[in-house]
Amino acid sequence: MYTDKVMEHFLHPRNVGTIPDADGVGEVGNPVCGDMMTFYIKVKDGRLEDIKFQTFGCGAAIAVSSMVSEMAKGKTLEEAMKITNEIVAEELGGLPPHKMHCSNLGADALHKAIEDYLTKKSREMDSPSAESGSSAEKKGKFHCPFCDFVLPENVQLCSRCQVKLIRCEHCGEYNREGEDTCRHCGAGLI
């Protein structure tokens, strides 16, 4: 049923644990199967310096979390954002069709941790105590909320990190397509 690589990552998962002072935390769950994954990241110079996870779920969910953490560690944020469920399943030598949702959860939890980090970083840059140079540089420009890439107006896909975007009609800032509320102003997204 499971490949040797899945069994290896299930029996000997890598990077299990928490990071108390994590720069970003991403949590996802599947109410149907009960799997819950939380990823913790530390970022240094735009790279994932450390990554840990806690997963409550089946063997496939644990193996996926372990593999995602191994694949992402040391990568730039934009490289880590490109890790998809298909890539994770391929690295594990495949997953049974009824377990493919686990690979979605792993990639989603990682992406949410990165998004959390970028949101915190964005708030720091926008705060009055932040250095005026970085805020002044951002005035009048739109940035991808996930990789900080300068975006032309009215794009629907960040060309750097490949995240699908939607603009908030209230504040004009970009958000990930499919989010319910704007991460910048809290307004509902259509």
Coordinates of N, CA and C in Angstrom, one line a residue:
M1 N 0.8 -1.2 0.0 CA 0.0 0.0 0.0 C 0.9 1.3 0.0
Y2 N 1.9 1.3 0.9 CA 2.8 2.5 1.0 C 4.1 2.1 0.4
T3 N 4.8 3.1 -0.2 CA 6.2 2.9 -0.7 C 7.2 2.8 0.5
D4 N 8.3 2.3 0.2 CA 9.4 2.2 1.2 C 9.7 3.6 1.8
K5 N 9.7 4.6 0.9 CA 10.1 5.9 1.3 C 9.0 6.5 2.3
V6 N 7.7 6.2 2.0 CA 6.7 6.7 2.9 C 6.9 6.0 4.2
M7 N 7.1 4.7 4.2 CA 7.3 4.0 5.5 C 8.5 4.5 6.3
E8 N 9.6 4.8 5.6 CA 10.8 5.4 6.2 C 10.5 6.7 6.9
H9 N 9.8 7.6 6.2 CA 9.4 8.9 6.8 C 8.4 8.8 7.9
F10 N 7.5 7.8 7.8 CA 6.6 7.5 8.9 C 7.2 7.0 10.2
L11 N 8.1 6.0 10.0 CA 8.7 5.4 11.1 C 9.9 6.2 11.7
H12 N 10.5 7.0 10.9 CA 11.6 7.9 11.3 C 11.4 9.3 10.8
P13 N 10.4 10.0 11.3 CA 10.1 11.3 10.7 C 11.3 12.3 11.1
R14 N 11.6 13.2 10.2 CA 12.6 14.2 10.4 C 11.9 15.5 10.8
N15 N 12.6 16.3 11.6 CA 12.2 17.7 12.0 C 10.9 17.7 12.8
V16 N 10.7 16.7 13.6 CA 9.5 16.8 14.5 C 9.7 17.7 15.7
G17 N 8.7 18.5 16.0 CA 8.8 19.3 17.2 C 8.3 20.7 16.9
T18 N 8.6 21.6 17.8 CA 8.1 23.0 17.7 C 9.3 23.9 17.8
I19 N 9.1 25.2 17.4 CA 10.1 26.2 17.5 C 9.4 27.3 18.3
P20 N 9.7 27.4 19.6 CA 9.0 28.4 20.5 C 9.0 29.8 20.0
D21 N 10.1 30.3 19.4 CA 10.2 31.6 18.9 C 10.1 31.7 17.4
A22 N 9.2 30.8 16.8 CA 9.1 30.7 15.4 C 8.8 32.1 14.7
D23 N 9.4 32.3 13.5 CA 9.1 33.5 12.7 C 7.7 33.3 12.1
G24 N 7.3 32.1 11.8 CA 6.0 31.9 11.1 C 5.4 30.5 11.6
V25 N 4.1 30.5 11.7 CA 3.4 29.2 12.1 C 2.3 29.0 11.1
G26 N 2.1 27.8 10.6 CA 1.0 27.5 9.7 C 0.3 26.2 10.2
E27 N -1.0 26.3 10.3 CA -1.8 25.2 10.8 C -2.9 24.9 9.8
V28 N -3.0 23.6 9.5 CA -4.1 23.2 8.6 C -4.7 21.9 9.2
G29 N -5.9 21.6 8.8 CA -6.6 20.4 9.2 C -7.6 19.9 8.2
N30 N -7.9 18.6 8.3 CA -8.9 18.1 7.4 C -10.0 17.5 8.3
P31 N -11.2 18.1 8.4 CA -12.2 17.7 9.3 C -12.8 16.3 8.9
V32 N -12.6 15.9 7.7 CA -13.1 14.6 7.2 C -12.3 13.4 7.8
C33 N -11.0 13.5 7.7 CA -10.1 12.4 8.2 C -9.5 12.7 9.6
G34 N -9.6 14.0 10.0 CA -9.0 14.3 11.3 C -7.6 14.7 11.4
D35 N -6.9 14.7 10.2 CA -5.5 15.0 10.2 C -5.3 16.5 10.6
M36 N -4.3 16.8 11.4 CA -3.9 18.2 11.8 C -2.4 18.3 11.6
M37 N -2.0 19.4 10.9 CA -0.5 19.6 10.8 C -0.2 21.1 11.2
T38 N 0.8 21.3 11.9 CA 1.3 22.6 12.2 C 2.8 22.6 11.9
F39 N 3.2 23.6 11.1 CA 4.6 23.9 10.7 C 5.1 25.1 11.4
Y40 N 6.3 25.1 11.8 CA 7.0 26.2 12.5 C 8.3 26.5 11.7
I41 N 8.5 27.8 11.4 CA 9.7 28.1 10.6 C 10.5 29.2 11.2
K42 N 11.8 29.2 11.0 CA 12.8 30.3 11.3 C 13.4 30.7 10.0
V43 N 13.4 32.0 9.8 CA 13.9 32.5 8.5 C 15.1 33.4 8.8
K44 N 16.1 33.2 7.9 CA 17.4 34.0 8.0 C 17.8 34.3 6.6
D45 N 18.0 35.6 6.3 CA 18.4 36.1 5.0 C 17.5 35.5 3.9
G46 N 16.2 35.4 4.1 CA 15.3 35.0 3.1 C 15.2 33.5 2.9
R47 N 15.9 32.7 3.7 CA 15.9 31.2 3.6 C 15.3 30.6 4.9
L48 N 14.7 29.4 4.7 CA 14.2 28.7 5.8 C 15.4 28.0 6.5
E49 N 15.8 28.7 7.6 CA 17.0 28.2 8.4 C 16.6 27.0 9.2
D50 N 15.4 27.0 9.7 CA 14.9 25.8 10.5 C 13.5 25.6 10.3
I51 N 13.0 24.4 10.4 CA 11.6 24.0 10.2 C 11.3 22.8 11.0
K52 N 10.2 22.9 11.7 CA 9.7 21.8 12.6 C 8.2 21.6 12.3
F53 N 7.7 20.4 12.7 CA 6.3 20.2 12.5 C 5.8 19.3 13.6
Q54 N 4.5 19.5 13.9 CA 3.7 18.5 14.7 C 2.5 18.1 13.9
T55 N 2.4 16.8 13.7 CA 1.3 16.2 12.9 C 0.5 15.2 13.8
F56 N -0.8 15.3 13.8 CA -1.7 14.3 14.4 C -2.5 13.8 13.2
G57 N -2.2 12.5 12.9 CA -2.9 11.9 11.8 C -2.4 10.6 11.4
C58 N -2.7 10.1 10.2 CA -2.3 8.8 9.7 C -0.8 8.8 9.3
G59 N -0.4 7.6 9.0 CA 1.0 7.4 8.6 C 1.4 8.3 7.4
A60 N 0.5 8.4 6.4 CA 0.8 9.2 5.2 C 0.9 10.7 5.6
A61 N 0.1 11.2 6.6 CA 0.2 12.6 7.0 C 1.5 12.8 7.7
I62 N 2.0 11.9 8.5 CA 3.3 12.1 9.2 C 4.4 12.0 8.1
A63 N 4.4 11.1 7.2 CA 5.4 11.0 6.2 C 5.4 12.2 5.3
V64 N 4.3 12.7 4.9 CA 4.2 13.9 4.1 C 4.8 15.1 4.9
S65 N 4.5 15.3 6.1 CA 5.1 16.4 6.9 C 6.6 16.3 7.0
S66 N 7.1 15.1 7.2 CA 8.5 14.9 7.3 C 9.2 15.2 6.0
M67 N 8.6 14.8 4.9 CA 9.2 15.0 3.5 C 9.1 16.5 3.2
V68 N 8.0 17.2 3.5 CA 7.9 18.6 3.2 C 9.0 19.4 4.0
S69 N 9.2 19.0 5.3 CA 10.1 19.7 6.1 C 11.5 19.5 5.5
E70 N 11.9 18.3 5.0 CA 13.2 18.1 4.4 C 13.3 18.8 3.1
M71 N 12.3 18.8 2.3 CA 12.4 19.5 1.0 C 12.5 21.0 1.2
A72 N 11.9 21.6 2.2 CA 11.9 23.1 2.4 C 13.1 23.6 3.1
K73 N 13.7 22.8 4.0 CA 14.8 23.3 4.9 C 16.0 23.8 4.0
G74 N 16.4 25.1 4.2 CA 17.5 25.6 3.5 C 17.1 26.4 2.2
K75 N 15.8 26.2 1.8 CA 15.3 26.8 0.5 C 15.0 28.3 0.8
T76 N 15.0 29.1 -0.3 CA 14.5 30.4 -0.2 C 12.9 30.4 0.0
L77 N 12.4 31.5 0.5 CA 10.9 31.5 0.6 C 10.2 31.2 -0.7
E78 N 10.7 31.8 -1.8 CA 10.0 31.6 -3.0 C 10.2 30.2 -3.5
E79 N 11.3 29.5 -3.3 CA 11.5 28.1 -3.6 C 10.5 27.3 -2.8
A80 N 10.4 27.5 -1.5 CA 9.5 26.8 -0.7 C 8.1 26.9 -1.1
M81 N 7.7 28.1 -1.5 CA 6.3 28.3 -2.0 C 5.9 27.5 -3.2
K82 N 6.9 27.1 -3.9 CA 6.7 26.3 -5.1 C 6.6 24.8 -4.9
I83 N 6.7 24.4 -3.6 CA 6.5 23.0 -3.3 C 5.0 22.7 -3.3
T84 N 4.6 21.7 -4.2 CA 3.2 21.4 -4.3 C 2.9 20.0 -3.9
N85 N 1.6 19.7 -3.8 CA 1.3 18.4 -3.3 C 1.8 17.3 -4.3
E86 N 1.8 17.6 -5.6 CA 2.3 16.7 -6.6 C 3.7 16.4 -6.4
I87 N 4.5 17.4 -6.1 CA 6.0 17.3 -5.9 C 6.2 16.4 -4.7
V88 N 5.5 16.7 -3.6 CA 5.7 15.9 -2.4 C 5.3 14.5 -2.6
A89 N 4.2 14.2 -3.2 CA 3.8 12.8 -3.5 C 4.9 12.1 -4.4
E90 N 5.4 12.8 -5.4 CA 6.4 12.2 -6.2 C 7.7 11.9 -5.5
E91 N 8.1 12.8 -4.6 CA 9.3 12.6 -3.8 C 9.2 11.4 -2.9
L92 N 7.9 11.1 -2.4 CA 7.7 9.9 -1.6 C 7.5 8.7 -2.4
G93 N 7.6 8.8 -3.7 CA 7.4 7.6 -4.5 C 5.9 7.3 -4.8
G94 N 5.0 8.2 -4.5 CA 3.6 8.1 -4.7 C 2.8 7.8 -3.4
L95 N 1.6 8.2 -3.5 CA 0.7 7.9 -2.4 C -0.6 7.3 -2.9
P96 N -1.3 6.5 -2.1 CA -2.5 5.9 -2.6 C -3.5 7.1 -2.9
P97 N -4.4 6.9 -3.9 CA -5.3 8.0 -4.3 C -6.1 8.6 -3.1
H98 N -6.5 7.7 -2.2 CA -7.3 8.2 -1.1 C -6.5 8.9 0.0
K99 N -5.2 9.0 -0.2 CA -4.3 9.7 0.8 C -3.6 10.9 0.1
M100 N -4.0 11.2 -1.1 CA -3.4 12.4 -1.8 C -3.7 13.7 -1.0
H101 N -4.8 13.7 -0.3 CA -5.2 15.0 0.4 C -4.1 15.3 1.5
C102 N -3.4 14.3 2.0 CA -2.4 14.5 3.0 C -1.2 15.3 2.4
S103 N -0.9 15.1 1.1 CA 0.2 15.9 0.5 C -0.3 17.4 0.3
N104 N -1.6 17.6 0.1 CA -2.1 18.9 0.1 C -1.9 19.6 1.4
L105 N -2.3 18.9 2.5 CA -2.2 19.5 3.8 C -0.7 19.9 4.1
G106 N 0.2 19.0 3.8 CA 1.6 19.3 4.1 C 2.1 20.6 3.4
A107 N 1.8 20.7 2.1 CA 2.2 21.9 1.3 C 1.5 23.1 1.8
D108 N 0.2 22.9 2.1 CA -0.6 24.1 2.6 C -0.1 24.6 4.0
A109 N 0.3 23.7 4.9 CA 0.8 24.1 6.2 C 2.1 24.9 6.1
L110 N 2.9 24.4 5.2 CA 4.2 25.1 4.9 C 3.9 26.5 4.4
H111 N 3.1 26.6 3.4 CA 2.7 27.8 2.7 C 2.1 28.8 3.8
K112 N 1.3 28.3 4.6 CA 0.6 29.1 5.6 C 1.7 29.7 6.6
A113 N 2.7 28.9 7.0 CA 3.7 29.3 7.9 C 4.5 30.4 7.2
I114 N 4.8 30.3 5.9 CA 5.5 31.3 5.2 C 4.7 32.6 5.1
E115 N 3.4 32.4 4.8 CA 2.5 33.6 4.7 C 2.4 34.3 6.1
D116 N 2.4 33.5 7.2 CA 2.4 34.1 8.5 C 3.6 34.9 8.7
Y117 N 4.8 34.4 8.4 CA 6.0 35.1 8.5 C 6.0 36.4 7.7
L118 N 5.5 36.3 6.4 CA 5.5 37.5 5.6 C 4.5 38.6 6.0
T119 N 3.4 38.1 6.6 CA 2.4 39.1 7.2 C 3.1 39.8 8.4
K120 N 3.7 39.1 9.2 CA 4.4 39.7 10.4 C 5.5 40.7 9.9
K121 N 6.2 40.3 8.9 CA 7.3 41.1 8.4 C 6.7 42.4 7.8
S122 N 5.6 42.2 7.1 CA 4.9 43.4 6.4 C 4.4 44.3 7.5
R123 N 3.9 43.8 8.6 CA 3.4 44.7 9.7 C 4.5 45.4 10.3
E124 N 5.7 44.8 10.5 CA 6.9 45.4 11.0 C 7.3 46.6 10.1
M125 N 7.3 46.3 8.8 CA 7.7 47.4 7.9 C 6.8 48.5 7.9
D126 N 5.5 48.3 8.1 CA 4.5 49.3 8.0 C 4.3 50.0 9.4
S127 N 4.9 49.5 10.4 CA 4.7 50.1 11.8 C 5.5 51.4 11.8
P128 N 5.1 52.4 12.6 CA 5.8 53.7 12.7 C 7.2 53.6 13.2
S129 N 7.5 52.5 13.9 CA 8.9 52.4 14.4 C 9.8 51.7 13.4
A130 N 9.3 51.3 12.3 CA 10.1 50.7 11.2 C 11.0 51.8 10.6
E131 N 12.1 51.3 10.0 CA 13.0 52.3 9.4 C 12.2 53.0 8.2
S132 N 12.3 54.3 8.1 CA 11.6 55.1 7.1 C 12.0 54.7 5.7
G133 N 13.2 54.3 5.5 CA 13.7 54.0 4.1 C 12.9 52.9 3.5
S134 N 12.7 51.8 4.2 CA 12.0 50.7 3.6 C 10.5 51.0 3.4
S135 N 9.9 51.8 4.3 CA 8.5 52.1 4.1 C 8.3 53.1 2.9
A136 N 9.3 54.0 2.8 CA 9.2 55.0 1.7 C 9.4 54.3 0.4
E137 N 10.3 53.3 0.3 CA 10.5 52.6 -0.9 C 9.2 51.9 -1.4
K138 N 8.4 51.5 -0.4 CA 7.2 50.7 -0.7 C 6.0 51.6 -1.1
K139 N 6.0 52.9 -0.8 CA 4.9 53.8 -1.1 C 4.6 53.8 -2.5
G140 N 3.4 53.6 -2.9 CA 2.9 53.7 -4.3 C 3.2 52.4 -5.1
K141 N 3.8 51.4 -4.5 CA 4.0 50.2 -5.2 C 3.3 49.0 -4.6
F142 N 2.9 48.1 -5.4 CA 2.2 46.9 -4.9 C 3.2 45.7 -4.8
H143 N 3.1 45.0 -3.7 CA 4.1 43.9 -3.5 C 3.3 42.6 -3.3
C144 N 3.8 41.5 -3.7 CA 3.3 40.2 -3.4 C 3.4 40.0 -1.9
P145 N 2.3 39.6 -1.3 CA 2.3 39.4 0.2 C 3.1 38.2 0.6
F146 N 3.5 37.4 -0.3 CA 4.2 36.1 0.0 C 5.7 36.1 -0.3
C147 N 6.1 36.9 -1.3 CA 7.6 36.9 -1.6 C 8.1 38.3 -1.7
D148 N 7.2 39.3 -1.5 CA 7.6 40.7 -1.5 C 8.1 41.3 -2.8
F149 N 7.8 40.5 -3.9 CA 8.1 40.9 -5.3 C 7.3 42.1 -5.7
V150 N 7.9 43.2 -6.3 CA 7.1 44.3 -6.8 C 6.2 43.9 -7.9
L151 N 4.9 44.2 -7.8 CA 4.0 43.7 -8.8 C 3.5 44.9 -9.7
P152 N 3.3 44.7 -11.0 CA 2.6 45.7 -11.8 C 1.1 45.7 -11.3
E153 N 0.4 46.7 -11.6 CA -1.0 46.8 -11.2 C -1.8 45.7 -12.0
N154 N -2.9 45.3 -11.3 CA -3.9 44.4 -11.9 C -3.3 43.0 -12.4
V155 N -2.4 42.4 -11.7 CA -2.0 41.1 -12.0 C -2.8 40.1 -11.2
Q156 N -2.9 38.8 -11.7 CA -3.6 37.8 -11.0 C -2.7 36.7 -10.6
L157 N -1.4 36.7 -11.0 CA -0.4 35.7 -10.6 C 0.9 36.4 -10.4
C158 N 1.5 36.1 -9.2 CA 2.9 36.6 -9.0 C 3.9 35.8 -9.9
S159 N 4.6 36.5 -10.7 CA 5.5 35.8 -11.6 C 6.7 35.2 -10.9
R160 N 7.0 35.7 -9.7 CA 8.1 35.2 -8.9 C 7.8 33.9 -8.2
C161 N 6.7 33.9 -7.3 CA 6.4 32.7 -6.5 C 5.2 31.9 -7.0
Q162 N 4.6 32.4 -8.1 CA 3.5 31.7 -8.8 C 2.2 31.5 -7.9
V163 N 2.0 32.4 -7.0 CA 0.8 32.4 -6.1 C -0.3 33.2 -6.9
K164 N -1.5 32.6 -7.0 CA -2.6 33.3 -7.6 C -3.1 34.4 -6.6
L165 N -3.3 35.6 -7.2 CA -3.6 36.7 -6.3 C -5.0 37.3 -6.7
I166 N -5.6 38.0 -5.7 CA -6.8 38.8 -5.9 C -6.6 40.1 -5.1
R167 N -7.1 41.2 -5.7 CA -6.9 42.5 -5.0 C -8.2 42.8 -4.2
C168 N -8.0 43.3 -3.0 CA -9.0 43.7 -2.1 C -9.7 45.0 -2.7
E169 N -11.0 45.0 -2.8 CA -11.7 46.2 -3.4 C -11.7 47.3 -2.4
H170 N -11.5 47.0 -1.1 CA -11.5 48.0 0.0 C -10.2 48.8 0.1
C171 N -9.1 48.1 0.2 CA -7.8 48.7 0.4 C -6.9 48.7 -0.8
G172 N -7.2 47.8 -1.8 CA -6.4 47.7 -3.0 C -5.2 46.8 -2.9
E173 N -4.9 46.2 -1.7 CA -3.8 45.3 -1.6 C -4.1 43.9 -2.1
Y174 N -3.0 43.2 -2.4 CA -3.1 41.8 -2.9 C -3.2 40.8 -1.8
N175 N -4.0 39.7 -2.1 CA -4.2 38.6 -1.2 C -4.2 37.3 -2.0
R176 N -4.0 36.2 -1.4 CA -4.1 34.9 -2.1 C -5.5 34.7 -2.5
E177 N -5.6 34.2 -3.8 CA -7.0 33.9 -4.3 C -7.6 32.8 -3.4
G178 N -8.8 32.9 -3.1 CA -9.5 31.9 -2.3 C -9.6 32.3 -0.8
E179 N -8.9 33.3 -0.4 CA -9.0 33.8 1.0 C -10.3 34.5 1.2
D180 N -10.9 34.4 2.4 CA -12.2 35.0 2.7 C -12.1 36.5 3.1
T181 N -11.0 36.9 3.8 CA -10.8 38.2 4.3 C -9.5 38.7 3.9
C182 N -9.4 40.1 3.7 CA -8.1 40.7 3.4 C -7.2 40.7 4.6
R183 N -5.9 40.2 4.3 CA -4.9 40.1 5.4 C -4.4 41.5 5.8
H184 N -4.8 42.6 5.0 CA -4.3 43.9 5.3 C -5.3 44.8 6.0
C185 N -6.6 44.7 5.6 CA -7.6 45.6 6.2 C -8.7 44.8 6.9
G186 N -8.8 43.5 6.6 CA -9.8 42.7 7.3 C -11.2 42.7 6.5
A187 N -11.3 43.4 5.4 CA -12.5 43.4 4.6 C -12.7 42.1 3.9
G188 N -14.0 41.8 3.7 CA -14.4 40.6 3.0 C -13.9 40.6 1.5
L189 N -13.4 39.5 1.0 CA -13.0 39.4 -0.4 C -14.1 38.6 -1.2
I190 N -14.2 39.0 -2.4 CA -15.3 38.4 -3.2 C -14.7 37.2 -4.0

